[in-house]
Amino acid sequence: MLRQQDSTRIEPDTNGHSTETESPPTVASYGEATRAAGVDIQRELNRLEEIVLDSPRIPLTRRTLIDEEQLLDQLDLVRLNLPIAFQEAELVIRHKDELIQEAELYAQEIIEAAEQRASELLNEMGLIQQAKVEADQLRQQVQLDCEAIQQATIAEIEQIRYQAQQELDEIRARAIAECEEIQNGADDYADHALDNIEQQLTEMLRVIRNGRQQLDSNIPPQKH
């Protein structure tokens, strides 16, 4: 017989006596609530079976002496928990479709996000590939420009070298001409100077001869 009908749940303590605890007003998680309720009911039914099996038997009969108070407490505990378990199970069933719909919606959002990310990755890969192609083209163009600049620089250097060689040849030719002109002028000057010296020496020789002739004419002849 059910002795108390209220919203409290009777749970046994460690000594097997029943205690009253307030039932929670809401269910935090349908799966966890159903699982917890199932465990409580199963446990209390096992406890009820233990009470019967552990009770002493009347000798020579199939009857058992059972503690009526303990048995009734245990039955009350099972009765009070069964409606709560049924309510929680009904609540889970009632919201099953909603939970499935939310799960499907969440899965669809995940799929769409994955598809969007995959599309972004493909676009990024396309941009990377395009950037690589452009970089290769730019590298080839820079290489061609460098080769053209190198060829132009070599040609310019050759032209400068050719012009420098021509200028050097012209300077050498002018220097040789000037040296020859200076040499010719020096030869002319030396010839003129030697000619003057020769004339002076000739005049001096003439004076010397005249002087000797006069000396010879003024000297008396010697007697032998």
mmCIF file of C-alpha atoms in Angstrom:
data_model
loop_
_atom_site.group_PDB
_atom_site.id
_atom_site.type_symbol
_atom_site.label_atom_id
_atom_site.label_comp_id
_atom_site.label_asym_id
_atom_site.label_seq_id
_atom_site.Cartn_x
_atom_site.Cartn_y
_atom_site.Cartn_z
ATOM 1 C CA MET A 1 0.000 0.000 0.000
ATOM 2 C CA LEU A 2 1.285 3.460 -0.885
ATOM 3 C CA ARG A 3 1.545 5.486 2.285
ATOM 4 C CA GLN A 4 2.626 8.851 0.926
ATOM 5 C CA GLN A 5 1.788 10.501 -2.399
ATOM 6 C CA ASP A 6 3.845 13.648 -2.944
ATOM 7 C CA SER A 7 6.592 15.030 -5.157
ATOM 8 C CA THR A 8 9.414 13.753 -2.980
ATOM 9 C CA ARG A 9 11.563 10.760 -3.888
ATOM 10 C CA ILE A 10 12.343 8.167 -1.207
ATOM 11 C CA GLU A 11 15.835 6.765 -1.349
ATOM 12 C CA PRO A 12 17.409 4.284 1.064
ATOM 13 C CA ASP A 13 20.405 5.301 3.093
ATOM 14 C CA THR A 14 23.439 3.153 3.717
ATOM 15 C CA ASN A 15 21.607 1.263 6.504
ATOM 16 C CA GLY A 16 18.672 0.289 4.288
ATOM 17 C CA HIS A 17 16.257 2.875 5.790
ATOM 18 C CA SER A 18 14.399 5.189 3.471
ATOM 19 C CA THR A 19 15.074 8.932 3.354
ATOM 20 C CA GLU A 20 13.226 11.692 1.532
ATOM 21 C CA THR A 21 14.895 14.025 -0.953
ATOM 22 C CA GLU A 22 13.264 16.653 -3.130
ATOM 23 C CA SER A 23 12.916 15.792 -6.808
ATOM 24 C CA PRO A 24 14.738 18.188 -9.138
ATOM 25 C CA PRO A 25 12.343 20.569 -10.919
ATOM 26 C CA THR A 26 13.841 20.113 -14.394
ATOM 27 C CA VAL A 27 15.844 17.554 -16.339
ATOM 28 C CA ALA A 28 19.243 18.825 -17.437
ATOM 29 C CA SER A 29 19.875 16.163 -20.019
ATOM 30 C CA TYR A 30 17.222 13.734 -21.316
ATOM 31 C CA GLY A 31 19.668 10.895 -21.929
ATOM 32 C CA GLU A 32 21.394 11.259 -18.567
ATOM 33 C CA ALA A 33 18.066 11.582 -16.706
ATOM 34 C CA THR A 34 16.636 8.455 -18.330
ATOM 35 C CA ARG A 35 19.789 6.497 -17.650
ATOM 36 C CA ALA A 36 19.892 7.661 -14.006
ATOM 37 C CA ALA A 37 16.220 6.789 -13.496
ATOM 38 C CA GLY A 38 16.727 3.336 -15.032
ATOM 39 C CA VAL A 39 19.666 2.655 -12.748
ATOM 40 C CA ASP A 40 17.663 3.710 -9.661
ATOM 41 C CA ILE A 41 14.696 1.487 -10.528
ATOM 42 C CA GLN A 42 16.875 -1.495 -11.318
ATOM 43 C CA ARG A 43 18.815 -1.030 -8.132
ATOM 44 C CA GLU A 44 15.684 -0.767 -5.987
ATOM 45 C CA LEU A 45 14.129 -3.831 -7.622
ATOM 46 C CA ASN A 46 17.320 -5.761 -6.910
ATOM 47 C CA ARG A 47 17.117 -4.538 -3.325
ATOM 48 C CA LEU A 48 13.511 -5.753 -3.105
ATOM 49 C CA GLU A 49 14.591 -9.174 -4.373
ATOM 50 C CA GLU A 50 17.403 -9.281 -1.827
ATOM 51 C CA ILE A 51 14.938 -8.541 0.981
ATOM 52 C CA VAL A 52 12.835 -11.548 -0.034
ATOM 53 C CA LEU A 53 15.765 -13.894 -0.603
ATOM 54 C CA ASP A 54 17.614 -12.873 2.538
ATOM 55 C CA SER A 55 14.563 -13.290 4.797
ATOM 56 C CA PRO A 56 14.499 -16.422 6.977
ATOM 57 C CA ARG A 57 12.412 -19.413 5.831
ATOM 58 C CA ILE A 58 9.920 -21.329 7.934
ATOM 59 C CA PRO A 59 11.224 -24.866 8.359
ATOM 60 C CA LEU A 60 9.452 -27.621 6.429
ATOM 61 C CA THR A 61 7.476 -25.063 4.452
ATOM 62 C CA ARG A 62 7.998 -22.843 1.426
ATOM 63 C CA ARG A 63 7.059 -19.756 3.369
ATOM 64 C CA THR A 64 9.377 -16.916 4.301
ATOM 65 C CA LEU A 65 9.308 -14.505 7.189
ATOM 66 C CA ILE A 66 9.650 -11.011 5.728
ATOM 67 C CA ASP A 67 10.086 -7.737 7.551
ATOM 68 C CA GLU A 68 6.833 -6.042 6.581
ATOM 69 C CA GLU A 69 8.087 -2.522 7.359
ATOM 70 C CA GLN A 70 11.225 -2.917 5.299
ATOM 71 C CA LEU A 71 9.298 -4.509 2.421
ATOM 72 C CA LEU A 72 6.673 -1.770 2.377
ATOM 73 C CA ASP A 73 9.338 0.929 2.482
ATOM 74 C CA GLN A 74 11.050 -0.662 -0.474
ATOM 75 C CA LEU A 75 7.774 -0.968 -2.417
ATOM 76 C CA ASP A 76 6.984 2.681 -1.694
ATOM 77 C CA LEU A 77 10.413 3.595 -2.959
ATOM 78 C CA VAL A 78 9.837 1.701 -6.211
ATOM 79 C CA ARG A 79 6.305 3.144 -6.666
ATOM 80 C CA LEU A 80 7.510 6.709 -6.148
ATOM 81 C CA ASN A 81 10.370 6.342 -8.583
ATOM 82 C CA LEU A 82 8.418 4.603 -11.338
ATOM 83 C CA PRO A 83 6.192 7.600 -12.233
ATOM 84 C CA ILE A 84 9.255 9.858 -12.347
ATOM 85 C CA ALA A 85 11.045 7.390 -14.597
ATOM 86 C CA PHE A 86 7.973 7.166 -16.821
ATOM 87 C CA GLN A 87 7.692 10.948 -16.963
ATOM 88 C CA GLU A 88 11.355 11.286 -17.859
ATOM 89 C CA ALA A 89 11.065 8.571 -20.499
ATOM 90 C CA GLU A 90 7.943 10.249 -21.904
ATOM 91 C CA LEU A 91 9.750 13.574 -21.919
ATOM 92 C CA VAL A 92 12.630 12.012 -23.829
ATOM 93 C CA ILE A 93 10.236 10.400 -26.331
ATOM 94 C CA ARG A 94 8.322 13.652 -26.690
ATOM 95 C CA HIS A 95 11.502 15.526 -27.486
ATOM 96 C CA LYS A 96 13.088 12.739 -29.489
ATOM 97 C CA ASP A 97 12.055 14.237 -32.818
ATOM 98 C CA GLU A 98 13.211 17.646 -31.690
ATOM 99 C CA LEU A 99 16.560 16.233 -30.609
ATOM 100 C CA ILE A 100 16.888 14.328 -33.891
ATOM 101 C CA GLN A 101 15.987 17.465 -35.832
ATOM 102 C CA GLU A 102 18.521 19.512 -33.862
ATOM 103 C CA ALA A 103 21.152 16.826 -34.436
ATOM 104 C CA GLU A 104 20.365 16.751 -38.170
ATOM 105 C CA LEU A 105 20.473 20.553 -38.288
ATOM 106 C CA TYR A 106 23.782 20.556 -36.451
ATOM 107 C CA ALA A 107 25.141 17.872 -38.774
ATOM 108 C CA GLN A 108 23.920 19.872 -41.796
ATOM 109 C CA GLU A 109 25.654 22.986 -40.438
ATOM 110 C CA ILE A 110 28.847 20.988 -39.987
ATOM 111 C CA ILE A 111 28.570 19.623 -43.537
ATOM 112 C CA GLU A 112 27.904 23.090 -44.979
ATOM 113 C CA ALA A 113 30.799 24.554 -42.997
ATOM 114 C CA ALA A 114 33.052 21.733 -44.215
ATOM 115 C CA GLU A 115 31.927 22.272 -47.816
ATOM 116 C CA GLN A 116 32.484 26.017 -47.502
ATOM 117 C CA ARG A 117 35.920 25.445 -46.019
ATOM 118 C CA ALA A 118 36.726 22.967 -48.781
ATOM 119 C CA SER A 119 35.618 25.542 -51.362
ATOM 120 C CA GLU A 120 37.761 28.186 -49.675
ATOM 121 C CA LEU A 121 40.707 25.801 -49.673
ATOM 122 C CA LEU A 122 40.171 25.088 -53.368
ATOM 123 C CA ASN A 123 40.020 28.820 -54.067
ATOM 124 C CA GLU A 124 43.142 29.369 -52.004
ATOM 125 C CA MET A 125 44.863 26.539 -53.864
ATOM 126 C CA GLY A 126 43.780 28.144 -57.166
ATOM 127 C CA LEU A 127 45.141 31.493 -56.045
ATOM 128 C CA ILE A 128 48.367 29.847 -54.918
ATOM 129 C CA GLN A 129 48.671 28.049 -58.267
ATOM 130 C CA GLN A 130 47.991 31.284 -60.150
ATOM 131 C CA ALA A 131 50.515 33.137 -58.001
ATOM 132 C CA LYS A 132 53.052 30.405 -58.704
ATOM 133 C CA VAL A 133 52.458 30.670 -62.451
ATOM 134 C CA GLU A 134 52.783 34.456 -62.303
ATOM 135 C CA ALA A 135 55.940 34.125 -60.204
ATOM 136 C CA ASP A 136 57.440 31.705 -62.753
ATOM 137 C CA GLN A 137 56.563 34.097 -65.584
ATOM 138 C CA LEU A 138 58.038 37.027 -63.683
ATOM 139 C CA ARG A 139 61.180 35.008 -62.941
ATOM 140 C CA GLN A 140 61.573 34.134 -66.619
ATOM 141 C CA GLN A 141 60.999 37.765 -67.639
ATOM 142 C CA VAL A 142 63.552 38.985 -65.095
ATOM 143 C CA GLN A 143 66.046 36.407 -66.349
ATOM 144 C CA LEU A 144 65.503 37.535 -69.951
ATOM 145 C CA ASP A 145 65.865 41.183 -68.896
ATOM 146 C CA CYS A 146 69.070 40.371 -67.038
ATOM 147 C CA GLU A 147 70.478 38.540 -70.025
ATOM 148 C CA ALA A 148 69.545 41.462 -72.320
ATOM 149 C CA ILE A 149 71.130 43.955 -69.910
ATOM 150 C CA GLN A 150 74.229 41.760 -69.697
ATOM 151 C CA GLN A 151 74.512 41.578 -73.486
ATOM 152 C CA ALA A 152 73.987 45.340 -73.784
ATOM 153 C CA THR A 153 76.593 45.961 -71.091
ATOM 154 C CA ILE A 154 79.109 43.689 -72.826
ATOM 155 C CA ALA A 155 78.502 45.441 -76.146
ATOM 156 C CA GLU A 156 78.871 48.848 -74.483
ATOM 157 C CA ILE A 157 82.092 47.751 -72.809
ATOM 158 C CA GLU A 158 83.429 46.485 -76.149
ATOM 159 C CA GLN A 159 82.492 49.800 -77.780
ATOM 160 C CA ILE A 160 84.201 51.769 -75.012
ATOM 161 C CA ARG A 161 87.256 49.524 -75.291
ATOM 162 C CA TYR A 162 87.355 50.022 -79.060
ATOM 163 C CA GLN A 163 87.066 53.787 -78.727
ATOM 164 C CA ALA A 164 89.724 53.817 -76.001
ATOM 165 C CA GLN A 165 92.037 51.759 -78.220
ATOM 166 C CA GLN A 166 91.510 54.181 -81.098
ATOM 167 C CA GLU A 167 92.172 57.177 -78.851
ATOM 168 C CA LEU A 168 95.276 55.442 -77.483
ATOM 169 C CA ASP A 169 96.540 54.776 -81.014
ATOM 170 C CA GLU A 170 95.915 58.408 -81.945
ATOM 171 C CA ILE A 171 97.705 59.644 -78.815
ATOM 172 C CA ARG A 172 100.612 57.281 -79.519
ATOM 173 C CA ALA A 173 100.802 58.504 -83.118
ATOM 174 C CA ARG A 174 100.764 62.143 -82.033
ATOM 175 C CA ALA A 175 103.390 61.461 -79.397
ATOM 176 C CA ILE A 176 105.606 59.724 -81.930
ATOM 177 C CA ALA A 177 105.125 62.616 -84.369
ATOM 178 C CA GLU A 178 105.903 65.154 -81.685
ATOM 179 C CA CYS A 179 108.955 63.171 -80.618
ATOM 180 C CA GLU A 180 110.146 63.005 -84.188
ATOM 181 C CA GLU A 181 109.493 66.726 -84.598
ATOM 182 C CA ILE A 182 111.386 67.483 -81.407
ATOM 183 C CA GLN A 183 114.173 65.175 -82.493
ATOM 184 C CA ASN A 184 114.373 66.857 -85.872
ATOM 185 C CA GLY A 185 114.405 70.283 -84.217
ATOM 186 C CA ALA A 186 117.144 69.157 -81.873
ATOM 187 C CA ASP A 187 119.172 67.827 -84.772
ATOM 188 C CA ASP A 188 118.747 71.096 -86.655
ATOM 189 C CA TYR A 189 119.721 73.064 -83.559
ATOM 190 C CA ALA A 190 122.762 70.867 -82.951
ATOM 191 C CA ASP A 191 123.809 71.137 -86.605
ATOM 192 C CA HIS A 192 123.433 74.884 -86.496
ATOM 193 C CA ALA A 193 125.372 75.085 -83.235
ATOM 194 C CA LEU A 194 128.125 72.843 -84.587
ATOM 195 C CA ASP A 195 128.247 74.901 -87.761
ATOM 196 C CA ASN A 196 128.734 78.061 -85.700
ATOM 197 C CA ILE A 197 131.408 76.350 -83.633
ATOM 198 C CA GLU A 198 133.073 75.125 -86.799
ATOM 199 C CA GLN A 199 133.060 78.632 -88.246
ATOM 200 C CA GLN A 200 134.456 80.024 -85.039
ATOM 201 C CA LEU A 201 137.141 77.365 -84.939
ATOM 202 C CA THR A 202 137.982 78.039 -88.592
ATOM 203 C CA GLU A 203 138.299 81.738 -87.856
ATOM 204 C CA MET A 204 140.441 81.000 -84.835
ATOM 205 C CA LEU A 205 142.655 78.699 -86.914
ATOM 206 C CA ARG A 206 143.033 81.423 -89.510
ATOM 207 C CA VAL A 207 144.022 83.916 -86.810
ATOM 208 C CA ILE A 208 146.426 81.418 -85.362
ATOM 209 C CA ARG A 209 148.022 80.777 -88.778
ATOM 210 C CA ASN A 210 148.317 84.497 -89.466
ATOM 211 C CA GLY A 211 149.925 85.020 -86.098
ATOM 212 C CA ARG A 212 152.414 82.291 -86.694
ATOM 213 C CA GLN A 213 153.245 83.601 -90.103
ATOM 214 C CA GLN A 214 153.937 86.993 -88.621
ATOM 215 C CA LEU A 215 156.073 85.452 -85.961
ATOM 216 C CA ASP A 216 157.950 83.469 -88.529
ATOM 217 C CA SER A 217 158.649 86.590 -90.615
ATOM 218 C CA ASN A 218 159.968 88.546 -87.658
ATOM 219 C CA ILE A 219 162.410 85.908 -86.464
ATOM 220 C CA PRO A 220 165.971 86.428 -87.945
ATOM 221 C CA PRO A 221 167.541 83.525 -89.592
ATOM 222 C CA GLN A 222 170.062 81.643 -87.485
ATOM 223 C CA LYS A 223 173.703 81.287 -88.379
ATOM 224 C CA HIS A 224 175.373 78.010 -88.443
#
